Amino acid sequence: MKNVQSSNLTKLIILSLLGTISMILLLLNFPLPFLPSYLKVDFGEVPTLLAALIFSPMAGVVVQLIKNGLYLVVYGASDPVGVLANFIAGVTFVVPISMIYHRYKTNKSLVSGLVIGTIIMTISMGALNYFVLLPIYSVFMGWTNLTPTFLLNTILIGVVPFNIVKSIIVSALFIPLFIKLKPWIKQKQMSYSSR
Amino acid sequence: MASSLIIGQYVPEESVVHKLDPRTKIVMIFAFVIFVFFANNGWSYLWLTAFSIGAALSTKIKLRYIARGLKPVWFLIVFTFLLHLFVTREGDVLFDIIGFPIYTGALIQGVQISMRFFLLILVTSMLTLTTTPIEITDAIETLLHPLKKVKFPVHELALMMSISLRFIPTLMQETEKISKAQASRGVDFRTGPLKERIQAVVPLLVPLFVSAFKRAEELAMAMEARGYKGGEGRSKLRELEVRARDYLAVVVFILMIVGLFLLRDM
């Protein structure tokens, strides 16, 4: 019934709308009580993860790109580094999870995917903060006297626990959500992979 | 409910800055962000500040709206200033605050760097204050046009961005509607331990995702029925056009940069 064109267009639009939902969820963020206020937890990764699990890891990356693009266009580029960090964190979290899930396709592989995704994301965000993000911030703010020890402490005390806690919260939401949606996801996958 | 539907920072006004081509604005703001780092003394900072405030005034947007956009970063600006005040040790000791000597060099550096930060935020926020998100998307699409040569899907991404933008208010309304419907069934989003609050989000997201897919299928069908077949040969409702005022704005901007470099040597 559906031709190739239509199925591709539908997919394109689905990813756009998931991007919209992702940005709306990004706005409903809340700070964690024991971490600095610029590190905020949100559920923006949930639609990204859903797209990656229904379609492909690349679909997740596209949703993540739309979400951050929307944020820049609507709220302005007053903190482009933060937006870049959010994008990379989402990609390094979602891509490993969906790759593992697409290989085994069981609930168990989703859970182990979430664990591995958390680890990969935490390590890469730590490295990225150390080598790129915090140095960029320090140039913009003129904090020229940041020592490597200070950077390392900031990352070990602030960034690493934040990323772990954030992933745990997102996972705690995503697992029951995914189990509930699974029959529906299967049906959607059938209708979009048949082309 | 109505207030939560107003998203973003755009403030509609009839000003020259609003009417400029969004591409002109994006390119100039990008250039400004780079040139701010060339300011090296009091006069050049004063010059950039005068230009930025002049530009902000010419948008005709009430200052209190502009200040609202700066609110989240006030803390960082003050923090940066204080950090420099207490840490830098250059020049003569100006005075003591409970045992902390304040140096003249520190005062100058603190003022300049927090000024630079303030200017960056003020000027970049001007784009979203005077340009609708859809205009920015159109501008980015044409600015990224050369990337088509390396097979980067510029048109598809721009289409996705426009669709996403169009559906922000719709889906926000829907989120609100579903959360009210679930609240009336006794779901509690706001109180209770973190674990319960997380689980309360599940019955909010399930209908949201399902209805988003339904909407997407309907929209795809509607677009197909109207003959959408990709970016090739597609005409536009909103055409971007470079006018005389854009050239004028660029000339003023270049004069400002020339002035900046002259003041650097003073």
Short mmCIF file of C-alpha atoms in Angstrom, two decimals, chain B residues 79-199:
data_model
loop_
_atom_site.label_atom_id
_atom_site.label_comp_id
_atom_site.label_asym_id
_atom_site.label_seq_id
_atom_site.Cartn_x
_atom_site.Cartn_y
_atom_site.Cartn_z
CA PHE B 79 31.10 35.72 39.58
CA THR B 80 33.69 36.24 36.82
CA PHE B 81 34.18 39.82 37.94
CA LEU B 82 34.71 38.88 41.59
CA LEU B 83 37.03 36.02 40.69
CA HIS B 84 39.29 38.37 38.76
CA LEU B 85 39.09 41.00 41.46
CA PHE B 86 40.44 38.68 44.12
CA VAL B 87 42.79 36.44 42.14
CA THR B 88 44.65 38.79 39.79
CA ARG B 89 47.70 40.50 41.27
CA GLU B 90 48.86 43.23 38.89
CA GLY B 91 49.51 46.94 39.31
CA ASP B 92 49.32 48.84 42.59
CA VAL B 93 47.30 47.92 45.63
CA LEU B 94 44.15 50.00 45.49
CA PHE B 95 42.61 49.20 48.87
CA ASP B 96 42.07 46.34 51.30
CA ILE B 97 38.83 44.46 51.97
CA ILE B 98 39.18 42.56 55.25
CA GLY B 99 42.72 41.48 54.50
CA PHE B 100 42.26 40.96 50.75
CA PRO B 101 44.33 43.46 48.76
CA ILE B 102 42.59 44.69 45.61
CA TYR B 103 44.97 45.60 42.78
CA THR B 104 44.27 48.17 40.05
CA GLY B 105 45.18 45.58 37.40
CA ALA B 106 42.60 43.21 38.84
CA LEU B 107 39.90 45.85 38.77
CA ILE B 108 40.62 46.72 35.14
CA GLN B 109 40.83 43.09 34.05
CA GLY B 110 37.69 42.14 35.99
CA VAL B 111 35.68 44.94 34.41
CA GLN B 112 36.94 44.20 30.89
CA ILE B 113 36.35 40.46 30.96
CA SER B 114 32.89 40.65 32.50
CA MET B 115 32.12 43.41 29.97
CA ARG B 116 33.21 41.13 27.14
CA PHE B 117 30.98 38.37 28.48
CA PHE B 118 28.06 40.77 28.81
CA LEU B 119 28.53 41.99 25.22
CA LEU B 120 28.65 38.44 23.85
CA ILE B 121 25.38 37.54 25.55
CA LEU B 122 23.67 40.82 24.65
CA VAL B 123 24.54 40.65 20.95
CA THR B 124 23.82 36.94 20.46
CA SER B 125 20.48 37.29 22.22
CA MET B 126 19.59 40.05 19.73
CA LEU B 127 19.20 37.44 16.98
CA THR B 128 16.44 35.49 18.72
CA LEU B 129 14.85 38.68 20.04
CA THR B 130 14.36 40.18 16.57
CA THR B 131 14.07 37.11 14.33
CA THR B 132 11.41 34.41 14.31
CA PRO B 133 12.70 30.84 14.64
CA ILE B 134 11.37 30.00 11.18
CA GLU B 135 13.32 32.89 9.62
CA ILE B 136 16.48 31.68 11.34
CA THR B 137 15.86 28.17 9.97
CA ASP B 138 15.40 29.53 6.43
CA ALA B 139 18.57 31.55 6.76
CA ILE B 140 20.56 28.58 8.00
CA GLU B 141 19.24 26.50 5.12
CA THR B 142 20.52 28.98 2.53
CA LEU B 143 23.79 29.56 4.40
CA LEU B 144 24.42 25.79 4.49
CA HIS B 145 23.48 25.39 0.83
CA PRO B 146 27.10 24.78 -0.31
CA LEU B 147 27.19 21.65 1.90
CA LYS B 148 24.82 19.98 -0.59
CA LYS B 149 27.88 19.34 -2.73
CA VAL B 150 29.20 16.90 -0.11
CA LYS B 151 25.78 15.16 0.05
CA PHE B 152 24.79 16.75 3.35
CA PRO B 153 20.94 16.62 3.45
CA VAL B 154 20.42 20.37 3.92
CA HIS B 155 16.88 20.48 2.54
CA GLU B 156 15.68 17.50 4.57
CA LEU B 157 17.11 18.90 7.80
CA ALA B 158 15.57 22.31 7.14
CA LEU B 159 12.21 20.68 6.42
CA MET B 160 12.45 18.70 9.65
CA MET B 161 13.33 21.84 11.59
CA SER B 162 10.35 23.73 10.14
CA ILE B 163 7.98 20.89 10.94
CA SER B 164 9.36 20.60 14.47
CA LEU B 165 8.99 24.35 15.02
CA ARG B 166 5.43 24.32 13.72
CA PHE B 167 4.51 21.58 16.18
CA ILE B 168 6.08 23.03 19.34
CA PRO B 169 2.89 24.87 20.44
CA THR B 170 0.65 21.98 19.34
CA LEU B 171 2.61 19.34 21.21
CA MET B 172 3.04 21.59 24.26
CA GLN B 173 -0.70 22.00 24.42
CA GLU B 174 -1.09 18.27 24.05
CA THR B 175 1.43 17.57 26.82
CA GLU B 176 -0.52 19.90 29.07
CA LYS B 177 -3.83 18.29 28.13
CA ILE B 178 -2.57 14.77 28.77
CA SER B 179 -0.97 15.72 32.08
CA LYS B 180 -4.26 17.29 33.20
CA ALA B 181 -6.17 14.22 32.08
CA GLN B 182 -3.79 11.94 33.98
CA ALA B 183 -3.86 14.24 37.03
CA SER B 184 -7.64 13.96 37.08
CA ARG B 185 -7.17 10.19 37.24
CA GLY B 186 -4.96 10.67 40.29
CA VAL B 187 -1.44 10.74 38.84
CA ASP B 188 0.76 13.02 40.95
CA PHE B 189 3.66 14.65 39.09
CA ARG B 190 4.77 17.18 41.65
CA THR B 191 5.12 15.56 45.04
CA GLY B 192 6.37 12.31 46.47
CA PRO B 193 9.79 10.66 46.23
CA LEU B 194 11.85 10.95 43.05
CA LYS B 195 11.17 7.37 42.00
CA GLU B 196 7.40 7.84 42.04
CA ARG B 197 7.65 11.13 40.20
CA ILE B 198 9.71 9.46 37.48
CA GLN B 199 7.18 6.69 37.12
#
